[in-house]
mmCIF file of C-alpha atoms in Angstrom:
data_model
loop_
_atom_site.group_PDB
_atom_site.id
_atom_site.type_symbol
_atom_site.label_atom_id
_atom_site.label_comp_id
_atom_site.label_asym_id
_atom_site.label_seq_id
_atom_site.Cartn_x
_atom_site.Cartn_y
_atom_site.Cartn_z
ATOM 1 C CA MET A 255 38.805 -30.558 10.107
ATOM 2 C CA THR A 256 41.071 -32.614 12.340
ATOM 3 C CA HIS A 257 41.601 -36.333 12.080
ATOM 4 C CA PRO A 258 44.065 -38.716 13.795
ATOM 5 C CA LEU A 259 45.427 -39.764 10.374
ATOM 6 C CA LEU A 260 46.141 -36.172 9.305
ATOM 7 C CA ASP A 261 48.726 -33.561 10.327
ATOM 8 C CA LEU A 262 51.201 -36.163 11.539
ATOM 9 C CA ALA A 263 54.815 -35.263 12.194
ATOM 10 C CA PRO A 264 57.157 -36.511 9.435
ATOM 11 C CA LEU A 265 58.494 -40.026 9.881
ATOM 12 C CA SER A 266 62.147 -39.721 10.799
ATOM 13 C CA ALA A 267 64.960 -41.818 9.361
ATOM 14 C CA ALA A 268 65.577 -43.286 12.803
ATOM 15 C CA HIS A 269 61.929 -44.321 13.124
ATOM 16 C CA PHE A 270 61.999 -45.849 9.633
ATOM 17 C CA ALA A 271 65.165 -47.786 10.506
ATOM 18 C CA SER A 272 63.618 -49.076 13.722
ATOM 19 C CA ILE A 273 60.717 -50.565 11.755
ATOM 20 C CA GLU A 274 63.201 -52.238 9.409
ATOM 21 C CA ASP A 275 64.902 -53.740 12.455
ATOM 22 C CA ARG A 276 61.599 -55.207 13.612
ATOM 23 C CA VAL A 277 61.076 -56.801 10.187
ATOM 24 C CA ALA A 278 64.569 -58.295 10.433
ATOM 25 C CA ARG A 279 63.724 -59.777 13.840
ATOM 26 C CA LEU A 280 60.528 -61.287 12.454
ATOM 27 C CA LEU A 281 62.590 -62.937 9.702
ATOM 28 C CA GLY A 282 65.352 -63.941 12.101
ATOM 29 C CA THR A 283 67.868 -62.504 9.641
ATOM 30 C CA GLU A 284 71.221 -60.788 9.882
ATOM 31 C CA GLN A 285 70.922 -59.700 6.249
ATOM 32 C CA ASP A 286 70.143 -56.138 5.245
ATOM 33 C CA VAL A 287 66.405 -55.437 5.179
ATOM 34 C CA VAL A 288 64.902 -52.724 3.012
ATOM 35 C CA ILE A 289 61.294 -51.634 3.449
ATOM 36 C CA THR A 290 60.045 -50.634 0.016
ATOM 37 C CA GLN A 291 57.379 -48.024 -0.426
ATOM 38 C CA GLY A 292 54.770 -49.949 -2.374
ATOM 39 C CA GLU A 293 52.913 -53.252 -2.607
ATOM 40 C CA ALA A 294 55.101 -56.365 -2.747
ATOM 41 C CA LEU A 295 55.176 -56.450 -6.546
ATOM 42 C CA LEU A 296 57.623 -53.539 -6.262
ATOM 43 C CA PRO A 297 60.473 -55.461 -4.541
ATOM 44 C CA LEU A 298 59.539 -58.691 -6.315
ATOM 45 C CA GLU A 299 60.172 -57.083 -9.685
ATOM 46 C CA GLY A 300 62.986 -54.877 -8.451
ATOM 47 C CA ALA A 301 64.950 -57.816 -7.043
ATOM 48 C CA ILE A 302 64.744 -59.763 -10.307
ATOM 49 C CA ARG A 303 65.690 -56.804 -12.479
ATOM 50 C CA ALA A 304 68.595 -56.000 -10.158
ATOM 51 C CA THR A 305 70.149 -59.462 -10.223
ATOM 52 C CA ALA A 306 69.222 -61.013 -13.601
ATOM 53 C CA GLY A 307 70.479 -60.220 -17.074
ATOM 54 C CA PRO A 308 71.657 -61.729 -20.357
ATOM 55 C CA GLY A 309 74.313 -63.791 -18.573
ATOM 56 C CA THR A 310 71.816 -65.334 -16.127
ATOM 57 C CA THR A 311 70.474 -68.869 -16.418
ATOM 58 C CA ALA A 312 67.455 -69.065 -14.145
ATOM 59 C CA LEU A 313 65.474 -71.993 -12.837
ATOM 60 C CA ASN A 314 61.971 -70.593 -12.432
ATOM 61 C CA VAL A 315 59.716 -72.829 -10.347
ATOM 62 C CA ILE A 316 56.041 -72.540 -11.245
ATOM 63 C CA THR A 317 53.497 -73.783 -8.718
ATOM 64 C CA GLY A 318 50.983 -71.008 -9.370
ATOM 65 C CA PRO A 319 50.433 -67.734 -11.220
ATOM 66 C CA TYR A 320 53.199 -65.747 -9.533
ATOM 67 C CA GLY A 321 55.843 -68.175 -10.738
ATOM 68 C CA GLN A 322 54.609 -67.532 -14.258
ATOM 69 C CA THR A 323 55.005 -63.780 -13.723
ATOM 70 C CA PHE A 324 58.572 -64.173 -12.472
ATOM 71 C CA GLY A 325 59.472 -66.103 -15.612
ATOM 72 C CA ASP A 326 58.145 -63.243 -17.732
ATOM 73 C CA TRP A 327 60.275 -60.710 -15.838
ATOM 74 C CA LEU A 328 63.375 -62.881 -16.094
ATOM 75 C CA ARG A 329 62.969 -63.259 -19.850
ATOM 76 C CA ASP A 330 62.407 -59.522 -20.181
ATOM 77 C CA CYS A 331 65.765 -59.024 -18.426
ATOM 78 C CA GLY A 332 67.436 -61.173 -21.074
ATOM 79 C CA ALA A 333 67.957 -64.195 -18.831
ATOM 80 C CA THR A 334 67.805 -67.747 -20.110
ATOM 81 C CA VAL A 335 64.868 -69.255 -18.251
ATOM 82 C CA ILE A 336 64.263 -72.915 -17.497
ATOM 83 C CA ASP A 337 60.728 -73.361 -16.175
ATOM 84 C CA LEU A 338 60.064 -76.135 -13.688
ATOM 85 C CA ALA A 339 56.270 -76.346 -13.618
ATOM 86 C CA VAL A 340 54.265 -78.718 -11.467
ATOM 87 C CA PRO A 341 50.482 -79.130 -11.247
ATOM 88 C CA PHE A 342 48.893 -76.452 -9.094
ATOM 89 C CA HIS A 343 47.320 -79.086 -6.819
ATOM 90 C CA THR A 344 50.736 -80.145 -5.542
ATOM 91 C CA ALA A 345 54.131 -78.731 -4.524
ATOM 92 C CA VAL A 346 57.571 -78.905 -6.080
ATOM 93 C CA THR A 347 60.152 -81.184 -4.449
ATOM 94 C CA ALA A 348 63.840 -80.727 -3.758
ATOM 95 C CA ALA A 349 64.475 -83.822 -5.879
ATOM 96 C CA GLN A 350 62.860 -82.136 -8.886
ATOM 97 C CA VAL A 351 65.038 -79.088 -8.328
ATOM 98 C CA ARG A 352 68.188 -81.225 -8.090
ATOM 99 C CA ASP A 353 67.189 -83.024 -11.294
ATOM 100 C CA ALA A 354 66.919 -79.657 -13.042
ATOM 101 C CA PHE A 355 70.401 -78.742 -11.819
ATOM 102 C CA ALA A 356 71.794 -82.034 -13.077
ATOM 103 C CA GLU A 357 70.275 -81.421 -16.506
ATOM 104 C CA HIS A 358 71.302 -77.744 -16.586
ATOM 105 C CA PRO A 359 74.482 -77.274 -14.520
ATOM 106 C CA GLU A 360 74.744 -73.693 -15.764
ATOM 107 C CA ILE A 361 71.807 -72.561 -13.580
ATOM 108 C CA ASP A 362 72.922 -69.676 -11.343
ATOM 109 C CA PHE A 363 69.559 -68.212 -10.213
ATOM 110 C CA VAL A 364 66.484 -69.855 -8.693
ATOM 111 C CA SER A 365 63.099 -68.169 -8.264
ATOM 112 C CA LEU A 366 60.465 -69.759 -6.069
ATOM 113 C CA VAL A 367 57.179 -68.857 -4.400
ATOM 114 C CA HIS A 368 57.004 -70.170 -0.848
ATOM 115 C CA ALA A 369 53.218 -70.295 -0.453
ATOM 116 C CA GLU A 370 50.788 -69.667 -3.285
ATOM 117 C CA ALA A 371 47.657 -68.158 -1.774
ATOM 118 C CA ALA A 372 46.155 -68.242 -5.258
ATOM 119 C CA THR A 373 46.400 -72.029 -5.528
ATOM 120 C CA GLY A 374 46.687 -73.059 -1.876
ATOM 121 C CA ASN A 375 49.995 -74.918 -2.017
ATOM 122 C CA THR A 376 53.261 -74.388 -0.143
ATOM 123 C CA ASN A 377 56.740 -75.471 -1.134
ATOM 124 C CA PRO A 378 59.470 -77.071 1.060
ATOM 125 C CA VAL A 379 61.899 -74.154 1.028
ATOM 126 C CA ALA A 380 64.328 -75.573 3.598
ATOM 127 C CA GLU A 381 64.997 -78.696 1.519
ATOM 128 C CA ILE A 382 65.104 -76.736 -1.741
ATOM 129 C CA GLY A 383 67.508 -74.271 -0.139
ATOM 130 C CA GLU A 384 69.972 -77.076 0.547
ATOM 131 C CA ALA A 385 69.921 -78.035 -3.128
ATOM 132 C CA VAL A 386 70.341 -74.408 -4.217
ATOM 133 C CA ARG A 387 73.314 -73.919 -1.886
ATOM 134 C CA ALA A 388 74.981 -77.026 -3.302
ATOM 135 C CA GLN A 389 74.456 -75.584 -6.802
ATOM 136 C CA GLY A 390 75.889 -72.224 -5.758
ATOM 137 C CA ALA A 391 72.952 -70.373 -7.315
ATOM 138 C CA LEU A 392 71.355 -67.179 -6.083
ATOM 139 C CA PHE A 393 68.067 -67.951 -4.324
ATOM 140 C CA TYR A 394 65.080 -65.589 -4.740
ATOM 141 C CA LEU A 395 61.965 -66.277 -2.658
ATOM 142 C CA ASP A 396 58.478 -64.795 -2.667
ATOM 143 C CA ALA A 397 57.320 -65.173 0.943
ATOM 144 C CA VAL A 398 54.516 -62.613 0.720
ATOM 145 C CA ALA A 399 51.748 -65.090 1.524
ATOM 146 C CA SER A 400 53.712 -67.320 3.885
ATOM 147 C CA ILE A 401 55.090 -64.763 6.332
ATOM 148 C CA GLY A 402 52.998 -64.909 9.477
ATOM 149 C CA ALA A 403 51.344 -68.186 8.478
ATOM 150 C CA GLU A 404 54.402 -70.437 8.578
ATOM 151 C CA PRO A 405 58.122 -70.087 9.340
ATOM 152 C CA VAL A 406 60.147 -67.901 6.973
ATOM 153 C CA LEU A 407 63.876 -68.206 7.710
ATOM 154 C CA PRO A 408 66.026 -66.690 4.962
ATOM 155 C CA ASP A 409 69.349 -67.120 6.765
ATOM 156 C CA ALA A 410 68.772 -70.736 7.776
ATOM 157 C CA TRP A 411 67.464 -71.618 4.311
ATOM 158 C CA GLY A 412 70.162 -69.811 2.332
ATOM 159 C CA VAL A 413 67.752 -67.346 0.709
ATOM 160 C CA ASP A 414 69.515 -64.397 -0.906
ATOM 161 C CA LEU A 415 66.436 -62.298 -1.702
ATOM 162 C CA CYS A 416 63.368 -62.808 0.468
ATOM 163 C CA VAL A 417 60.366 -60.587 -0.282
ATOM 164 C CA ILE A 418 57.493 -60.216 2.163
ATOM 165 C CA GLY A 419 54.272 -58.235 2.384
ATOM 166 C CA ALA A 420 52.110 -57.558 5.406
ATOM 167 C CA GLN A 421 48.636 -57.706 3.882
ATOM 168 C CA LYS A 422 47.942 -61.419 4.231
ATOM 169 C CA ALA A 423 48.831 -63.518 7.285
ATOM 170 C CA MET A 424 50.469 -60.625 9.106
ATOM 171 C CA GLY A 425 47.169 -58.752 9.037
ATOM 172 C CA GLY A 426 48.840 -55.475 8.119
ATOM 173 C CA PRO A 427 48.892 -52.879 5.329
ATOM 174 C CA ALA A 428 49.274 -53.604 1.624
ATOM 175 C CA GLY A 429 51.023 -50.343 0.749
ATOM 176 C CA VAL A 430 54.511 -51.236 1.989
ATOM 177 C CA SER A 431 56.652 -54.358 1.654
ATOM 178 C CA ALA A 432 60.156 -55.524 2.460
ATOM 179 C CA VAL A 433 63.059 -57.544 1.116
ATOM 180 C CA SER A 434 66.034 -59.079 2.891
ATOM 181 C CA VAL A 435 69.208 -59.028 0.806
ATOM 182 C CA SER A 436 72.327 -61.141 1.260
ATOM 183 C CA GLU A 437 75.849 -59.931 0.559
ATOM 184 C CA ARG A 438 75.940 -62.273 -2.448
ATOM 185 C CA ALA A 439 72.820 -60.612 -3.838
ATOM 186 C CA TRP A 440 74.246 -57.109 -3.347
ATOM 187 C CA ALA A 441 77.403 -58.197 -5.179
ATOM 188 C CA ARG A 442 75.322 -59.621 -8.053
ATOM 189 C CA MET A 443 73.445 -56.325 -8.340
ATOM 190 C CA ALA A 444 76.630 -54.266 -8.286
ATOM 191 C CA ALA A 445 78.047 -56.377 -11.108
ATOM 192 C CA ASN A 446 74.875 -56.128 -13.213
ATOM 193 C CA PRO A 447 75.047 -53.182 -15.640
ATOM 194 C CA ARG A 448 71.303 -53.516 -16.237
ATOM 195 C CA ALA A 449 70.329 -53.206 -12.574
ATOM 196 C CA PRO A 450 67.874 -50.299 -12.198
ATOM 197 C CA ARG A 451 69.466 -47.080 -10.934
ATOM 198 C CA ARG A 452 67.797 -43.790 -9.970
ATOM 199 C CA SER A 453 64.540 -45.701 -10.271
ATOM 200 C CA TYR A 454 61.700 -46.614 -7.961
ATOM 201 C CA LEU A 455 62.610 -50.231 -8.758
ATOM 202 C CA SER A 456 66.209 -49.749 -7.667
ATOM 203 C CA LEU A 457 67.418 -51.680 -4.638
ATOM 204 C CA LEU A 458 70.960 -50.449 -5.265
ATOM 205 C CA ASP A 459 69.790 -46.896 -4.615
ATOM 206 C CA TRP A 460 68.644 -48.001 -1.175
ATOM 207 C CA LYS A 461 71.945 -49.791 -0.585
ATOM 208 C CA GLU A 462 74.170 -46.881 -1.555
ATOM 209 C CA ARG A 463 72.099 -43.964 -0.319
ATOM 210 C CA TRP A 464 70.409 -45.511 2.731
ATOM 211 C CA ILE A 465 72.257 -48.545 4.095
ATOM 212 C CA ASP A 466 75.815 -47.488 3.227
ATOM 213 C CA GLY A 467 74.998 -44.022 4.557
ATOM 214 C CA GLY A 468 74.218 -45.452 7.985
ATOM 215 C CA ARG A 469 70.453 -45.130 7.505
ATOM 216 C CA LYS A 470 70.599 -41.418 8.321
ATOM 217 C CA ALA A 471 68.728 -39.904 5.370
ATOM 218 C CA LEU A 472 65.751 -41.374 3.519
ATOM 219 C CA LEU A 473 65.705 -41.440 -0.266
ATOM 220 C CA HIS A 474 62.279 -39.815 -0.406
ATOM 221 C CA ALA A 475 59.269 -39.107 1.777
ATOM 222 C CA PRO A 476 58.040 -42.442 3.128
ATOM 223 C CA ALA A 477 54.475 -43.708 2.959
ATOM 224 C CA GLN A 478 53.821 -42.513 6.471
ATOM 225 C CA LEU A 479 50.454 -44.070 7.254
ATOM 226 C CA GLU A 480 51.455 -47.427 5.803
ATOM 227 C CA MET A 481 54.734 -47.393 7.750
ATOM 228 C CA LEU A 482 52.898 -46.673 10.993
ATOM 229 C CA ALA A 483 50.416 -49.440 10.196
ATOM 230 C CA LEU A 484 53.293 -51.838 9.520
ATOM 231 C CA GLU A 485 54.855 -50.895 12.841
ATOM 232 C CA ALA A 486 51.563 -51.535 14.646
ATOM 233 C CA CYS A 487 51.204 -54.857 12.848
ATOM 234 C CA LEU A 488 54.711 -55.951 13.860
ATOM 235 C CA GLU A 489 54.091 -54.866 17.442
ATOM 236 C CA ARG A 490 50.902 -56.913 17.584
ATOM 237 C CA ILE A 491 52.732 -59.997 16.337
ATOM 238 C CA GLU A 492 55.503 -59.431 18.875
ATOM 239 C CA VAL A 493 53.008 -59.146 21.729
ATOM 240 C CA VAL A 494 50.987 -62.218 20.728
ATOM 241 C CA GLY A 495 54.039 -64.138 19.574
ATOM 242 C CA ALA A 496 54.863 -65.210 16.035
ATOM 243 C CA ASP A 497 54.437 -68.876 16.982
ATOM 244 C CA ALA A 498 50.905 -68.201 18.193
ATOM 245 C CA VAL A 499 50.023 -66.341 14.995
ATOM 246 C CA MET A 500 51.348 -69.201 12.873
ATOM 247 C CA ALA A 501 49.512 -71.778 15.025
ATOM 248 C CA ARG A 502 46.260 -69.894 14.454
ATOM 249 C CA HIS A 503 46.730 -70.076 10.685
ATOM 250 C CA ALA A 504 47.637 -73.765 10.817
ATOM 251 C CA SER A 505 44.480 -74.416 12.818
ATOM 252 C CA ALA A 506 42.326 -72.488 10.369
ATOM 253 C CA ALA A 507 43.746 -74.507 7.472
ATOM 254 C CA ALA A 508 43.324 -77.839 9.231
ATOM 255 C CA ALA A 509 39.776 -76.978 10.294
ATOM 256 C CA THR A 510 38.748 -75.810 6.818
ATOM 257 C CA ARG A 511 40.154 -78.900 5.142
ATOM 258 C CA ALA A 512 38.537 -81.256 7.652
ATOM 259 C CA GLY A 513 35.223 -79.442 7.408
ATOM 260 C CA ALA A 514 35.213 -79.520 3.610
ATOM 261 C CA LEU A 515 35.936 -83.249 3.566
ATOM 262 C CA ALA A 516 33.125 -83.909 6.037
ATOM 263 C CA LEU A 517 30.651 -81.628 4.254
ATOM 264 C CA GLY A 518 30.270 -83.874 1.224
ATOM 265 C CA GLY A 519 28.352 -82.822 -1.848
ATOM 266 C CA GLY A 520 31.404 -83.293 -4.020
ATOM 267 C CA LEU A 521 33.389 -80.470 -2.414
ATOM 268 C CA ALA A 522 37.050 -81.485 -2.046
ATOM 269 C CA PRO A 523 40.432 -79.938 -1.201
ATOM 270 C CA TYR A 524 42.095 -78.607 -4.348
ATOM 271 C CA VAL A 525 45.578 -79.484 -3.033
ATOM 272 C CA HIS A 526 45.547 -83.264 -2.818
ATOM 273 C CA ASP A 527 48.104 -83.829 -0.048
ATOM 274 C CA ALA A 528 47.596 -81.996 3.232
ATOM 275 C CA ALA A 529 51.377 -81.729 3.607
ATOM 276 C CA ASP A 530 51.448 -79.584 0.427
ATOM 277 C CA ALA A 531 48.608 -77.310 1.566
ATOM 278 C CA ALA A 532 49.471 -73.769 2.627
ATOM 279 C CA PRO A 533 48.270 -72.582 6.044
ATOM 280 C CA VAL A 534 47.584 -69.090 4.690
ATOM 281 C CA ALA A 535 44.546 -70.130 2.606
ATOM 282 C CA THR A 536 42.657 -73.284 1.689
ATOM 283 C CA THR A 537 41.544 -73.934 -1.863
ATOM 284 C CA LEU A 538 38.638 -76.234 -2.628
ATOM 285 C CA ARG A 539 37.522 -77.880 -5.848
ATOM 286 C CA ALA A 540 33.898 -77.102 -6.649
ATOM 287 C CA PRO A 541 31.601 -80.103 -7.179
ATOM 288 C CA SER A 542 31.215 -81.392 -10.708
ATOM 289 C CA GLY A 543 28.474 -79.569 -12.589
ATOM 290 C CA THR A 544 28.833 -76.348 -10.571
ATOM 291 C CA VAL A 545 30.748 -73.130 -11.198
ATOM 292 C CA ALA A 546 32.962 -71.992 -8.340
ATOM 293 C CA ALA A 547 32.492 -68.281 -9.030
ATOM 294 C CA ASP A 548 28.713 -68.679 -8.911
ATOM 295 C CA LEU A 549 28.835 -70.621 -5.651
ATOM 296 C CA VAL A 550 31.085 -68.002 -4.073
ATOM 297 C CA ALA A 551 28.848 -65.138 -5.212
ATOM 298 C CA ARG A 552 25.814 -66.792 -3.662
ATOM 299 C CA ALA A 553 27.682 -67.587 -0.438
ATOM 300 C CA LEU A 554 28.806 -63.972 -0.152
ATOM 301 C CA ALA A 555 25.237 -62.836 -0.693
ATOM 302 C CA LEU A 556 24.406 -64.714 2.502
ATOM 303 C CA ASP A 557 27.312 -63.090 4.372
ATOM 304 C CA PRO A 558 29.473 -60.512 2.539
ATOM 305 C CA ALA A 559 32.079 -60.584 5.323
ATOM 306 C CA LEU A 560 33.129 -64.187 4.642
ATOM 307 C CA PRO A 561 36.735 -64.680 3.420
ATOM 308 C CA LEU A 562 35.625 -66.479 0.251
ATOM 309 C CA ALA A 563 36.793 -65.900 -3.307
ATOM 310 C CA ALA A 564 36.779 -67.777 -6.570
ATOM 311 C CA GLY A 565 40.030 -68.789 -8.202
ATOM 312 C CA GLY A 566 41.596 -66.324 -10.607
ATOM 313 C CA GLY A 567 41.327 -66.556 -14.375
ATOM 314 C CA ALA A 568 40.532 -70.027 -15.686
ATOM 315 C CA LEU A 569 40.394 -71.319 -12.113
ATOM 316 C CA ALA A 570 37.233 -69.300 -11.460
ATOM 317 C CA ARG A 571 35.125 -72.222 -12.711
ATOM 318 C CA GLU A 572 36.617 -74.879 -10.467
ATOM 319 C CA MET A 573 38.331 -73.316 -7.453
ATOM 320 C CA ILE A 574 36.940 -71.828 -4.250
ATOM 321 C CA ARG A 575 39.405 -70.032 -1.992
ATOM 322 C CA VAL A 576 38.880 -69.730 1.745
ATOM 323 C CA ASN A 577 41.219 -66.869 2.612
ATOM 324 C CA HIS A 578 41.497 -67.554 6.336
ATOM 325 C CA TYR A 579 44.463 -65.273 6.923
ATOM 326 C CA GLY A 580 45.165 -62.327 9.190
ATOM 327 C CA PRO A 581 42.011 -61.347 11.100
ATOM 328 C CA ASP A 582 40.099 -64.163 9.363
ATOM 329 C CA ALA A 583 42.250 -66.950 10.797
ATOM 330 C CA THR A 584 39.514 -67.674 13.345
ATOM 331 C CA PRO A 585 37.074 -70.468 14.138
ATOM 332 C CA GLU A 586 34.214 -68.080 13.362
ATOM 333 C CA ALA A 587 35.459 -67.369 9.834
ATOM 334 C CA VAL A 588 35.923 -71.072 9.141
ATOM 335 C CA ARG A 589 32.481 -71.981 10.518
ATOM 336 C CA GLY A 590 30.815 -69.186 8.594
ATOM 337 C CA SER A 591 32.480 -70.227 5.344
ATOM 338 C CA LEU A 592 31.506 -73.870 5.746
ATOM 339 C CA THR A 593 27.943 -72.966 6.699
ATOM 340 C CA ALA A 594 27.473 -70.709 3.671
ATOM 341 C CA LEU A 595 29.000 -73.258 1.300
ATOM 342 C CA ALA A 596 26.735 -75.944 2.733
ATOM 343 C CA ALA A 597 23.706 -73.750 2.082
ATOM 344 C CA VAL A 598 24.536 -72.991 -1.562
ATOM 345 C CA LEU A 599 25.475 -76.608 -2.298
ATOM 346 C CA ALA A 600 22.178 -77.742 -0.808
ATOM 347 C CA GLU A 601 20.412 -75.300 -3.132
ATOM 348 C CA GLU A 602 22.116 -77.171 -5.988
ATOM 349 C CA GLY A 603 20.425 -80.344 -4.790
ATOM 350 C CA LEU A 604 23.662 -81.849 -3.502
ATOM 351 C CA ALA A 605 23.690 -83.986 -0.371
ATOM 352 C CA VAL A 606 25.671 -82.121 2.293
ATOM 353 C CA ASP A 607 26.041 -82.563 6.041
ATOM 354 C CA ALA A 608 26.656 -79.161 7.582
ATOM 355 C CA GLU A 609 26.600 -80.438 11.152
ATOM 356 C CA SER A 610 29.284 -83.024 10.431
ATOM 357 C CA ALA A 611 31.374 -80.366 8.692
ATOM 358 C CA LEU A 612 31.214 -78.045 11.679
ATOM 359 C CA ARG A 613 32.046 -80.853 14.106
ATOM 360 C CA ALA A 614 35.003 -81.896 11.973
ATOM 361 C CA ALA A 615 36.264 -78.322 11.800
ATOM 362 C CA GLU A 616 35.968 -77.891 15.545
ATOM 363 C CA GLY A 617 37.801 -81.160 16.150
ATOM 364 C CA ALA A 618 40.624 -80.184 13.807
ATOM 365 C CA TRP A 619 41.256 -76.796 15.421
ATOM 366 C CA ARG A 620 44.533 -77.250 17.283
#
């Protein structure tokens, strides 16, 4: 049989490099960009293992579950880890980061998640970046959820390792990801005897065999379909405009938050301060006496296409996630989510006002 996704010509090194260049333009970076052939956990782990070791003292900021994972990787590398954890309903501040530096002047590595889709918060990376630069530490940033939903500017913010994925706000594939790498980060890797080599986790292999070789020969056969999907995703963002894509996500977040507040029934934003709320997804606290996972299951029974999910792990009892990112950053997705939540809350005997919620959401769409 024939199929448009089969029997494709091999992806050339030049084509691969051109897609990397488009990622660099999206990030506004002059740093090297490597597209890694796997979901974003690949470069997230690879970047930590390449730059951290027994001589590293890391400040690991925890504002959600991914920060906890990074701490585990850092400890596994032999690094001394200082966790800076804040409640998941808020964001970390630059002042808290500076306080940690004052208490531990030996810190030379900082790991941070920009936006936590899992908890619905976003962190002020620009201000934190200023503090990290003053400390002279290497700055590692997970921007997987934020890219496409809000500005991600590694050069302007002093980020040495910035990892992105396309599967959320960019509306692209999950099977490839990318990382921008500063010269300082490359030097740290080169000096780290524990940095992975001849490994799928190795960024140094890409540096020495791909970048230093003039991007003429790929290390291995690329994930062709995912690379073509990433290229199409980047082209779509370029045509529409990154500012327009980000504005759509900001509108979806503002509309969801306003609608939830107007709905009543005890439903409330999980992130207390709107300034700390991520535009990629809105998290809501389920009303007292209800179970978030049950409410979500019943809402999805009404409309399986809604971008609703319960919180992960222990948060499944209390948190509802409205994942209004990518193709779901639309007024229709927000209205549908609010309507379904209103219906299941009404079934619980809670007093809700669906019409007010929809009016509030419409009024908040920018």
